[in-house]
mmCIF file with all atom_site columns, C-alpha atoms in Angstrom:
data_model
loop_
_atom_site.group_PDB
_atom_site.id
_atom_site.type_symbol
_atom_site.label_atom_id
_atom_site.label_alt_id
_atom_site.label_comp_id
_atom_site.label_asym_id
_atom_site.label_entity_id
_atom_site.label_seq_id
_atom_site.pdbx_PDB_ins_code
_atom_site.Cartn_x
_atom_site.Cartn_y
_atom_site.Cartn_z
_atom_site.occupancy
_atom_site.B_iso_or_equiv
_atom_site.pdbx_formal_charge
_atom_site.auth_seq_id
_atom_site.auth_comp_id
_atom_site.auth_asym_id
_atom_site.auth_atom_id
_atom_site.pdbx_PDB_model_num
ATOM 1   C CA . MET Z 1 1   ? 73.641  -189.227 -55.184 1.00 75.00 ? 855  MET Z CA 1
ATOM 2   C CA . ARG Z 1 2   ? 70.902  -189.579 -52.567 1.00 74.00 ? 856  ARG Z CA 1
ATOM 3   C CA . ARG Z 1 3   ? 70.790  -193.336 -53.076 1.00 80.00 ? 857  ARG Z CA 1
ATOM 4   C CA . ALA Z 1 4   ? 74.523  -193.609 -52.488 1.00 78.00 ? 858  ALA Z CA 1
ATOM 5   C CA . LEU Z 1 5   ? 74.240  -191.564 -49.309 1.00 76.00 ? 859  LEU Z CA 1
ATOM 6   C CA . LEU Z 1 6   ? 71.333  -193.732 -48.117 1.00 77.00 ? 860  LEU Z CA 1
ATOM 7   C CA . ALA Z 1 7   ? 73.238  -196.926 -48.940 1.00 79.00 ? 861  ALA Z CA 1
ATOM 8   C CA . ILE Z 1 8   ? 76.344  -195.788 -47.065 1.00 80.00 ? 862  ILE Z CA 1
ATOM 9   C CA . THR Z 1 9   ? 74.308  -194.624 -44.074 1.00 82.00 ? 863  THR Z CA 1
ATOM 10  C CA . GLY Z 1 10  ? 72.381  -197.902 -43.995 1.00 78.00 ? 864  GLY Z CA 1
ATOM 11  C CA . LEU Z 1 11  ? 75.570  -199.937 -44.199 1.00 78.00 ? 865  LEU Z CA 1
ATOM 12  C CA . ALA Z 1 12  ? 77.162  -197.956 -41.374 1.00 77.00 ? 866  ALA Z CA 1
ATOM 13  C CA . ALA Z 1 13  ? 74.052  -198.285 -39.180 1.00 76.00 ? 867  ALA Z CA 1
ATOM 14  C CA . SER Z 1 14  ? 73.740  -202.030 -39.768 1.00 76.00 ? 868  SER Z CA 1
ATOM 15  C CA . THR Z 1 15  ? 77.437  -202.572 -39.054 1.00 75.00 ? 869  THR Z CA 1
ATOM 16  C CA . ILE Z 1 16  ? 77.189  -200.651 -35.796 1.00 73.00 ? 870  ILE Z CA 1
ATOM 17  C CA . ALA Z 1 17  ? 74.064  -202.573 -34.799 1.00 67.00 ? 871  ALA Z CA 1
ATOM 18  C CA . LEU Z 1 18  ? 75.761  -205.877 -35.575 1.00 66.00 ? 872  LEU Z CA 1
ATOM 19  C CA . VAL Z 1 19  ? 78.810  -205.014 -33.475 1.00 67.00 ? 873  VAL Z CA 1
ATOM 20  C CA . VAL Z 1 20  ? 76.737  -203.729 -30.543 1.00 66.00 ? 874  VAL Z CA 1
ATOM 21  C CA . PHE Z 1 21  ? 74.351  -206.691 -30.456 1.00 63.00 ? 875  PHE Z CA 1
ATOM 22  C CA . LYS Z 1 22  ? 77.062  -209.281 -31.054 1.00 63.00 ? 876  LYS Z CA 1
ATOM 23  C CA . ALA Z 1 23  ? 79.185  -207.875 -28.207 1.00 54.00 ? 877  ALA Z CA 1
ATOM 24  C CA . ALA Z 1 24  ? 76.334  -207.458 -25.691 1.00 49.00 ? 878  ALA Z CA 1
ATOM 25  C CA . PRO Z 1 25  ? 76.128  -210.365 -23.199 1.00 52.00 ? 879  PRO Z CA 1
ATOM 26  C CA . GLY Z 1 26  ? 72.992  -212.458 -23.188 1.00 50.00 ? 880  GLY Z CA 1
ATOM 27  C CA . THR Z 1 27  ? 71.893  -211.618 -26.733 1.00 47.00 ? 881  THR Z CA 1
ATOM 28  C CA . GLY Z 1 28  ? 71.870  -214.890 -28.587 1.00 48.00 ? 882  GLY Z CA 1
ATOM 29  C CA . GLN Z 1 29  ? 74.988  -216.954 -28.121 1.00 46.00 ? 883  GLN Z CA 1
ATOM 30  C CA . PRO Z 1 30  ? 75.750  -218.467 -24.738 1.00 45.00 ? 884  PRO Z CA 1
ATOM 31  C CA . ALA Z 1 31  ? 78.780  -217.041 -22.966 1.00 45.00 ? 885  ALA Z CA 1
ATOM 32  C CA . GLN Z 1 32  ? 81.871  -219.198 -22.660 1.00 45.00 ? 886  GLN Z CA 1
ATOM 33  C CA . GLU Z 1 33  ? 82.131  -221.032 -19.418 1.00 45.00 ? 887  GLU Z CA 1
ATOM 34  C CA . ALA Z 1 34  ? 84.596  -219.430 -17.028 1.00 44.00 ? 888  ALA Z CA 1
ATOM 35  C CA . PRO Z 1 35  ? 87.549  -221.593 -15.967 1.00 45.00 ? 889  PRO Z CA 1
ATOM 36  C CA . THR Z 1 36  ? 87.048  -223.501 -12.748 1.00 46.00 ? 890  THR Z CA 1
ATOM 37  C CA . ALA Z 1 37  ? 89.222  -222.973 -9.723  1.00 43.00 ? 891  ALA Z CA 1
ATOM 38  C CA . ALA Z 1 38  ? 91.148  -226.152 -10.587 1.00 44.00 ? 892  ALA Z CA 1
ATOM 39  C CA . GLU Z 1 39  ? 91.999  -224.901 -14.085 1.00 44.00 ? 893  GLU Z CA 1
ATOM 40  C CA . GLY Z 1 40  ? 92.734  -221.281 -13.248 1.00 45.00 ? 894  GLY Z CA 1
ATOM 41  C CA . PRO Z 1 41  ? 92.555  -218.395 -15.690 1.00 45.00 ? 895  PRO Z CA 1
ATOM 42  C CA . ALA Z 1 42  ? 94.235  -218.563 -19.068 1.00 46.00 ? 896  ALA Z CA 1
ATOM 43  C CA . PRO Z 1 43  ? 97.872  -217.433 -18.940 1.00 46.00 ? 897  PRO Z CA 1
ATOM 44  C CA . ALA Z 1 44  ? 98.705  -214.012 -20.325 1.00 45.00 ? 898  ALA Z CA 1
ATOM 45  C CA . ALA Z 1 45  ? 100.754 -213.743 -23.511 1.00 44.00 ? 899  ALA Z CA 1
ATOM 46  C CA . GLY Z 1 46  ? 104.402 -214.309 -22.748 1.00 43.00 ? 900  GLY Z CA 1
ATOM 47  C CA . ALA Z 1 47  ? 103.639 -215.697 -19.280 1.00 42.00 ? 901  ALA Z CA 1
ATOM 48  C CA . ASP Z 1 48  ? 105.359 -218.786 -17.941 1.00 43.00 ? 902  ASP Z CA 1
ATOM 49  C CA . GLU Z 1 49  ? 102.936 -221.574 -18.822 1.00 42.00 ? 903  GLU Z CA 1
ATOM 50  C CA . THR Z 1 50  ? 104.435 -224.077 -16.382 1.00 41.00 ? 904  THR Z CA 1
ATOM 51  C CA . THR Z 1 51  ? 103.274 -222.156 -13.299 1.00 39.00 ? 905  THR Z CA 1
ATOM 52  C CA . PRO Z 1 52  ? 99.749  -223.232 -12.314 1.00 38.00 ? 906  PRO Z CA 1
ATOM 53  C CA . ARG Z 1 53  ? 97.332  -220.501 -11.399 1.00 39.00 ? 907  ARG Z CA 1
ATOM 54  C CA . VAL Z 1 54  ? 94.346  -220.914 -9.125  1.00 38.00 ? 908  VAL Z CA 1
ATOM 55  C CA . SER Z 1 55  ? 91.379  -218.595 -8.973  1.00 38.00 ? 909  SER Z CA 1
ATOM 56  C CA . THR Z 1 56  ? 89.824  -218.492 -5.520  1.00 40.00 ? 910  THR Z CA 1
ATOM 57  C CA . ALA Z 1 57  ? 86.892  -216.159 -6.089  1.00 40.00 ? 911  ALA Z CA 1
ATOM 58  C CA . PRO Z 1 58  ? 84.498  -215.781 -9.018  1.00 42.00 ? 912  PRO Z CA 1
ATOM 59  C CA . GLU Z 1 59  ? 84.850  -212.615 -11.002 1.00 41.00 ? 913  GLU Z CA 1
ATOM 60  C CA . SER Z 1 60  ? 81.971  -210.173 -10.895 1.00 41.00 ? 914  SER Z CA 1
ATOM 61  C CA . THR Z 1 61  ? 80.887  -208.672 -14.186 1.00 41.00 ? 915  THR Z CA 1
ATOM 62  C CA . ARG Z 1 62  ? 78.281  -206.183 -15.260 1.00 41.00 ? 916  ARG Z CA 1
ATOM 63  C CA . SER Z 1 63  ? 75.985  -206.777 -18.191 1.00 42.00 ? 917  SER Z CA 1
ATOM 64  C CA . ALA Z 1 64  ? 74.858  -204.105 -20.620 1.00 43.00 ? 918  ALA Z CA 1
ATOM 65  C CA . SER Z 1 65  ? 71.763  -203.491 -18.487 1.00 43.00 ? 919  SER Z CA 1
ATOM 66  C CA . GLY Z 1 66  ? 73.929  -202.731 -15.442 1.00 45.00 ? 920  GLY Z CA 1
ATOM 67  C CA . ALA Z 1 67  ? 72.903  -205.837 -13.526 1.00 45.00 ? 921  ALA Z CA 1
ATOM 68  C CA . SER Z 1 68  ? 75.698  -207.544 -11.675 1.00 44.00 ? 922  SER Z CA 1
ATOM 69  C CA . ARG Z 1 69  ? 76.275  -211.244 -12.063 1.00 44.00 ? 923  ARG Z CA 1
ATOM 70  C CA . SER Z 1 70  ? 78.858  -213.437 -10.399 1.00 44.00 ? 924  SER Z CA 1
ATOM 71  C CA . GLY Z 1 71  ? 80.563  -216.676 -11.341 1.00 44.00 ? 925  GLY Z CA 1
ATOM 72  C CA . SER Z 1 72  ? 80.127  -218.570 -14.567 1.00 44.00 ? 926  SER Z CA 1
ATOM 73  C CA . SER Z 1 73  ? 77.174  -218.837 -16.899 1.00 45.00 ? 927  SER Z CA 1
ATOM 74  C CA . GLY Z 1 74  ? 75.305  -221.787 -15.427 1.00 45.00 ? 928  GLY Z CA 1
ATOM 75  C CA . ALA Z 1 75  ? 72.099  -222.350 -13.550 1.00 47.00 ? 929  ALA Z CA 1
ATOM 76  C CA . PRO Z 1 76  ? 71.719  -220.084 -10.528 1.00 49.00 ? 930  PRO Z CA 1
ATOM 77  C CA . GLY Z 1 77  ? 73.062  -221.635 -7.364  1.00 50.00 ? 931  GLY Z CA 1
ATOM 78  C CA . THR Z 1 78  ? 74.972  -224.397 -9.179  1.00 48.00 ? 932  THR Z CA 1
ATOM 79  C CA . PRO Z 1 79  ? 78.689  -224.427 -8.431  1.00 50.00 ? 933  PRO Z CA 1
ATOM 80  C CA . ALA Z 1 80  ? 80.902  -224.488 -11.517 1.00 48.00 ? 934  ALA Z CA 1
ATOM 81  C CA . ALA Z 1 81  ? 82.841  -227.575 -10.381 1.00 48.00 ? 935  ALA Z CA 1
ATOM 82  C CA . SER Z 1 82  ? 79.714  -229.759 -10.180 1.00 47.00 ? 936  SER Z CA 1
ATOM 83  C CA . ARG Z 1 83  ? 78.734  -228.971 -13.802 1.00 51.00 ? 937  ARG Z CA 1
ATOM 84  C CA . THR Z 1 84  ? 82.128  -229.701 -15.333 1.00 54.00 ? 938  THR Z CA 1
ATOM 85  C CA . GLY Z 1 85  ? 82.737  -233.096 -13.765 1.00 56.00 ? 939  GLY Z CA 1
ATOM 86  C CA . THR Z 1 86  ? 86.278  -234.266 -13.266 1.00 65.00 ? 940  THR Z CA 1
ATOM 87  C CA . ALA Z 1 87  ? 88.681  -231.821 -14.844 1.00 68.00 ? 941  ALA Z CA 1
ATOM 88  C CA . ALA Z 1 88  ? 91.750  -233.359 -16.478 1.00 74.00 ? 942  ALA Z CA 1
ATOM 89  C CA . ALA Z 1 89  ? 95.075  -231.859 -15.542 1.00 74.00 ? 943  ALA Z CA 1
ATOM 90  C CA . PRO Z 1 90  ? 96.311  -229.453 -18.197 1.00 79.00 ? 944  PRO Z CA 1
ATOM 91  C CA . PRO Z 1 91  ? 99.246  -230.767 -20.197 1.00 81.00 ? 945  PRO Z CA 1
ATOM 92  C CA . THR Z 1 92  ? 102.612 -229.613 -18.960 1.00 88.00 ? 946  THR Z CA 1
ATOM 93  C CA . ALA Z 1 93  ? 105.056 -227.680 -21.063 1.00 89.00 ? 947  ALA Z CA 1
ATOM 94  C CA . SER Z 1 94  ? 108.448 -229.241 -21.664 1.00 91.00 ? 948  SER Z CA 1
ATOM 95  C CA . THR Z 1 95  ? 111.498 -227.682 -23.222 1.00 94.00 ? 949  THR Z CA 1
ATOM 96  C CA . LEU Z 1 96  ? 113.695 -229.778 -25.477 1.00 94.00 ? 950  LEU Z CA 1
ATOM 97  C CA . VAL Z 1 97  ? 117.081 -228.668 -26.769 1.00 95.00 ? 951  VAL Z CA 1
ATOM 98  C CA . GLY Z 1 98  ? 118.627 -230.064 -29.907 1.00 95.00 ? 952  GLY Z CA 1
ATOM 99  C CA . PRO Z 1 99  ? 122.341 -230.705 -30.286 1.00 96.00 ? 953  PRO Z CA 1
ATOM 100 C CA . VAL Z 1 100 ? 124.807 -228.135 -31.560 1.00 96.00 ? 954  VAL Z CA 1
ATOM 101 C CA . VAL Z 1 101 ? 125.135 -228.634 -35.323 1.00 96.00 ? 955  VAL Z CA 1
ATOM 102 C CA . SER Z 1 102 ? 128.183 -227.092 -36.963 1.00 95.00 ? 956  SER Z CA 1
ATOM 103 C CA . ASN Z 1 103 ? 128.464 -225.860 -40.528 1.00 92.00 ? 957  ASN Z CA 1
ATOM 104 C CA . GLU Z 1 104 ? 131.051 -223.788 -42.393 1.00 91.00 ? 958  GLU Z CA 1
ATOM 105 C CA . PHE Z 1 105 ? 129.616 -220.546 -40.984 1.00 91.00 ? 959  PHE Z CA 1
ATOM 106 C CA . GLY Z 1 106 ? 129.240 -221.483 -37.320 1.00 93.00 ? 960  GLY Z CA 1
ATOM 107 C CA . ASP Z 1 107 ? 127.152 -223.449 -34.834 1.00 95.00 ? 961  ASP Z CA 1
ATOM 108 C CA . VAL Z 1 108 ? 123.369 -223.799 -34.739 1.00 96.00 ? 962  VAL Z CA 1
ATOM 109 C CA . GLN Z 1 109 ? 121.299 -225.068 -31.801 1.00 96.00 ? 963  GLN Z CA 1
ATOM 110 C CA . VAL Z 1 110 ? 117.506 -225.113 -31.497 1.00 96.00 ? 964  VAL Z CA 1
ATOM 111 C CA . ARG Z 1 111 ? 115.220 -225.193 -28.432 1.00 96.00 ? 965  ARG Z CA 1
ATOM 112 C CA . ILE Z 1 112 ? 111.518 -226.088 -28.677 1.00 95.00 ? 966  ILE Z CA 1
ATOM 113 C CA . THR Z 1 113 ? 108.696 -225.874 -26.177 1.00 94.00 ? 967  THR Z CA 1
ATOM 114 C CA . VAL Z 1 114 ? 106.148 -228.680 -26.377 1.00 93.00 ? 968  VAL Z CA 1
ATOM 115 C CA . VAL Z 1 115 ? 102.729 -228.822 -24.689 1.00 92.00 ? 969  VAL Z CA 1
ATOM 116 C CA . GLY Z 1 116 ? 101.133 -232.242 -25.067 1.00 89.00 ? 970  GLY Z CA 1
ATOM 117 C CA . ASP Z 1 117 ? 101.995 -233.308 -28.609 1.00 88.00 ? 971  ASP Z CA 1
ATOM 118 C CA . ARG Z 1 118 ? 102.169 -229.777 -30.044 1.00 92.00 ? 972  ARG Z CA 1
ATOM 119 C CA . ILE Z 1 119 ? 105.200 -227.574 -30.552 1.00 93.00 ? 973  ILE Z CA 1
ATOM 120 C CA . VAL Z 1 120 ? 104.157 -224.169 -29.216 1.00 94.00 ? 974  VAL Z CA 1
ATOM 121 C CA . ASN Z 1 121 ? 107.439 -222.297 -29.571 1.00 95.00 ? 975  ASN Z CA 1
ATOM 122 C CA . ALA Z 1 122 ? 110.824 -222.662 -31.227 1.00 95.00 ? 976  ALA Z CA 1
ATOM 123 C CA . ALA Z 1 123 ? 113.946 -220.597 -30.676 1.00 95.00 ? 977  ALA Z CA 1
ATOM 124 C CA . ALA Z 1 124 ? 117.501 -220.674 -31.945 1.00 95.00 ? 978  ALA Z CA 1
ATOM 125 C CA . GLN Z 1 125 ? 119.878 -220.946 -28.986 1.00 95.00 ? 979  GLN Z CA 1
ATOM 126 C CA . ARG Z 1 126 ? 122.927 -220.515 -31.218 1.00 95.00 ? 980  ARG Z CA 1
ATOM 127 C CA . LEU Z 1 127 ? 123.288 -219.125 -34.731 1.00 95.00 ? 981  LEU Z CA 1
ATOM 128 C CA . PRO Z 1 128 ? 126.358 -218.164 -36.751 1.00 94.00 ? 982  PRO Z CA 1
ATOM 129 C CA . ARG Z 1 129 ? 127.477 -214.612 -35.943 1.00 93.00 ? 983  ARG Z CA 1
ATOM 130 C CA . GLY Z 1 130 ? 130.592 -212.596 -36.568 1.00 90.00 ? 984  GLY Z CA 1
ATOM 131 C CA . THR Z 1 131 ? 130.293 -211.109 -40.033 1.00 91.00 ? 985  THR Z CA 1
ATOM 132 C CA . ALA Z 1 132 ? 127.582 -208.876 -41.422 1.00 92.00 ? 986  ALA Z CA 1
ATOM 133 C CA . GLN Z 1 133 ? 126.639 -211.586 -43.918 1.00 92.00 ? 987  GLN Z CA 1
ATOM 134 C CA . SER Z 1 134 ? 126.370 -214.281 -41.215 1.00 92.00 ? 988  SER Z CA 1
ATOM 135 C CA . ASP Z 1 135 ? 124.307 -211.968 -39.036 1.00 93.00 ? 989  ASP Z CA 1
ATOM 136 C CA . GLN Z 1 136 ? 121.924 -211.197 -41.899 1.00 94.00 ? 990  GLN Z CA 1
ATOM 137 C CA . ARG Z 1 137 ? 121.443 -214.844 -42.884 1.00 93.00 ? 991  ARG Z CA 1
ATOM 138 C CA . SER Z 1 138 ? 121.049 -215.967 -39.283 1.00 94.00 ? 992  SER Z CA 1
ATOM 139 C CA . ASP Z 1 139 ? 118.430 -213.276 -38.736 1.00 94.00 ? 993  ASP Z CA 1
ATOM 140 C CA . GLN Z 1 140 ? 116.530 -214.461 -41.833 1.00 94.00 ? 994  GLN Z CA 1
ATOM 141 C CA . VAL Z 1 141 ? 116.549 -218.068 -40.614 1.00 95.00 ? 995  VAL Z CA 1
ATOM 142 C CA . ASP Z 1 142 ? 115.569 -217.077 -37.085 1.00 94.00 ? 996  ASP Z CA 1
ATOM 143 C CA . SER Z 1 143 ? 112.706 -214.804 -38.150 1.00 94.00 ? 997  SER Z CA 1
ATOM 144 C CA . ARG Z 1 144 ? 111.189 -217.377 -40.534 1.00 95.00 ? 998  ARG Z CA 1
ATOM 145 C CA . TYR Z 1 145 ? 111.550 -220.495 -38.388 1.00 95.00 ? 999  TYR Z CA 1
ATOM 146 C CA . SER Z 1 146 ? 111.484 -219.388 -34.729 1.00 94.00 ? 1000 SER Z CA 1
ATOM 147 C CA . GLY Z 1 147 ? 108.807 -218.000 -32.457 1.00 93.00 ? 1001 GLY Z CA 1
ATOM 148 C CA . ALA Z 1 148 ? 105.254 -218.957 -31.588 1.00 92.00 ? 1002 ALA Z CA 1
ATOM 149 C CA . VAL Z 1 149 ? 104.105 -218.068 -35.122 1.00 92.00 ? 1003 VAL Z CA 1
ATOM 150 C CA . GLY Z 1 150 ? 107.147 -219.312 -37.026 1.00 94.00 ? 1004 GLY Z CA 1
ATOM 151 C CA . MET Z 1 151 ? 107.286 -222.062 -39.613 1.00 95.00 ? 1005 MET Z CA 1
ATOM 152 C CA . VAL Z 1 152 ? 108.230 -224.695 -36.997 1.00 95.00 ? 1006 VAL Z CA 1
ATOM 153 C CA . VAL Z 1 153 ? 105.018 -224.137 -35.012 1.00 95.00 ? 1007 VAL Z CA 1
ATOM 154 C CA . GLU Z 1 154 ? 102.985 -223.837 -38.200 1.00 95.00 ? 1008 GLU Z CA 1
ATOM 155 C CA . ARG Z 1 155 ? 104.207 -227.138 -39.672 1.00 95.00 ? 1009 ARG Z CA 1
ATOM 156 C CA . GLN Z 1 156 ? 104.796 -229.041 -36.415 1.00 94.00 ? 1010 GLN Z CA 1
ATOM 157 C CA . SER Z 1 157 ? 107.843 -230.739 -37.948 1.00 93.00 ? 1011 SER Z CA 1
ATOM 158 C CA . ALA Z 1 158 ? 111.366 -230.183 -39.219 1.00 93.00 ? 1012 ALA Z CA 1
ATOM 159 C CA . ASP Z 1 159 ? 110.066 -230.210 -42.811 1.00 94.00 ? 1013 ASP Z CA 1
ATOM 160 C CA . LEU Z 1 160 ? 110.840 -226.525 -43.404 1.00 94.00 ? 1014 LEU Z CA 1
ATOM 161 C CA . ASP Z 1 161 ? 111.492 -224.479 -46.512 1.00 93.00 ? 1015 ASP Z CA 1
ATOM 162 C CA . THR Z 1 162 ? 115.141 -223.622 -47.099 1.00 94.00 ? 1016 THR Z CA 1
ATOM 163 C CA . ILE Z 1 163 ? 115.915 -219.926 -46.715 1.00 93.00 ? 1017 ILE Z CA 1
ATOM 164 C CA . SER Z 1 164 ? 117.429 -218.640 -49.964 1.00 93.00 ? 1018 SER Z CA 1
ATOM 165 C CA . GLY Z 1 165 ? 121.026 -217.594 -49.413 1.00 93.00 ? 1019 GLY Z CA 1
ATOM 166 C CA . ALA Z 1 166 ? 121.196 -219.339 -46.024 1.00 93.00 ? 1020 ALA Z CA 1
ATOM 167 C CA . THR Z 1 167 ? 121.131 -222.972 -47.112 1.00 94.00 ? 1021 THR Z CA 1
ATOM 168 C CA . ALA Z 1 168 ? 123.832 -224.224 -44.724 1.00 94.00 ? 1022 ALA Z CA 1
ATOM 169 C CA . THR Z 1 169 ? 122.281 -222.458 -41.714 1.00 95.00 ? 1023 THR Z CA 1
ATOM 170 C CA . SER Z 1 170 ? 118.795 -223.671 -42.698 1.00 95.00 ? 1024 SER Z CA 1
ATOM 171 C CA . ASP Z 1 171 ? 120.018 -227.270 -42.954 1.00 96.00 ? 1025 ASP Z CA 1
ATOM 172 C CA . ALA Z 1 172 ? 121.802 -227.076 -39.593 1.00 96.00 ? 1026 ALA Z CA 1
ATOM 173 C CA . TYR Z 1 173 ? 118.661 -225.565 -37.983 1.00 96.00 ? 1027 TYR Z CA 1
ATOM 174 C CA . ARG Z 1 174 ? 116.533 -228.427 -39.365 1.00 96.00 ? 1028 ARG Z CA 1
ATOM 175 C CA . ARG Z 1 175 ? 118.967 -231.109 -38.125 1.00 96.00 ? 1029 ARG Z CA 1
ATOM 176 C CA . SER Z 1 176 ? 119.075 -229.655 -34.598 1.00 96.00 ? 1030 SER Z CA 1
ATOM 177 C CA . LEU Z 1 177 ? 115.288 -229.220 -34.648 1.00 95.00 ? 1031 LEU Z CA 1
ATOM 178 C CA . GLN Z 1 178 ? 114.711 -232.822 -35.778 1.00 95.00 ? 1032 GLN Z CA 1
ATOM 179 C CA . ALA Z 1 179 ? 116.911 -234.103 -32.946 1.00 95.00 ? 1033 ALA Z CA 1
ATOM 180 C CA . ALA Z 1 180 ? 114.915 -232.028 -30.428 1.00 94.00 ? 1034 ALA Z CA 1
ATOM 181 C CA . ILE Z 1 181 ? 111.625 -233.353 -31.867 1.00 93.00 ? 1035 ILE Z CA 1
ATOM 182 C CA . ASP Z 1 182 ? 112.939 -236.939 -31.645 1.00 93.00 ? 1036 ASP Z CA 1
ATOM 183 C CA . GLN Z 1 183 ? 113.575 -236.455 -27.900 1.00 90.00 ? 1037 GLN Z CA 1
ATOM 184 C CA . ARG Z 1 184 ? 109.843 -236.121 -27.180 1.00 80.00 ? 1038 ARG Z CA 1
ATOM 185 C CA . ARG Z 1 185 ? 108.985 -239.502 -28.696 1.00 71.00 ? 1039 ARG Z CA 1
#
């Protein structure tokens, strides 16, 4: 019983120590370089990615010891822009809309957002609605395929699994999606 208590206590203490030392700045791994004024800070989740942001002043942070430091993690007195060289312009986001594809249950239309060569979001603009069964099947298709974490973003293509019970809507979604993907080429 004492050994078990010692083992649990030791595990808890080592886990806490690992978290504290891993999270403390300046304890092993170098900090990530802060974005330069030309790049701006990373956009917040759900923010409009097409609007450029510019940071005009370095952020001031406090380390675990209470000392204040300013700017990015480089040599003292070295401006961030001179270390990074020429910064390439970030890729712009473009929105592509596929055609309306009709099936026996209604119309389907897909919109994708592309940054560079990657699909970052997909959304159904139109899905069959009107009956409880159409609503349910459309919701299944939309939840599996659409969104920033849906199957479209995961696979980066129109090669998607068919949703059981919503074959016609799945096929129409894929055809509209493929047409939207073909627009970017």
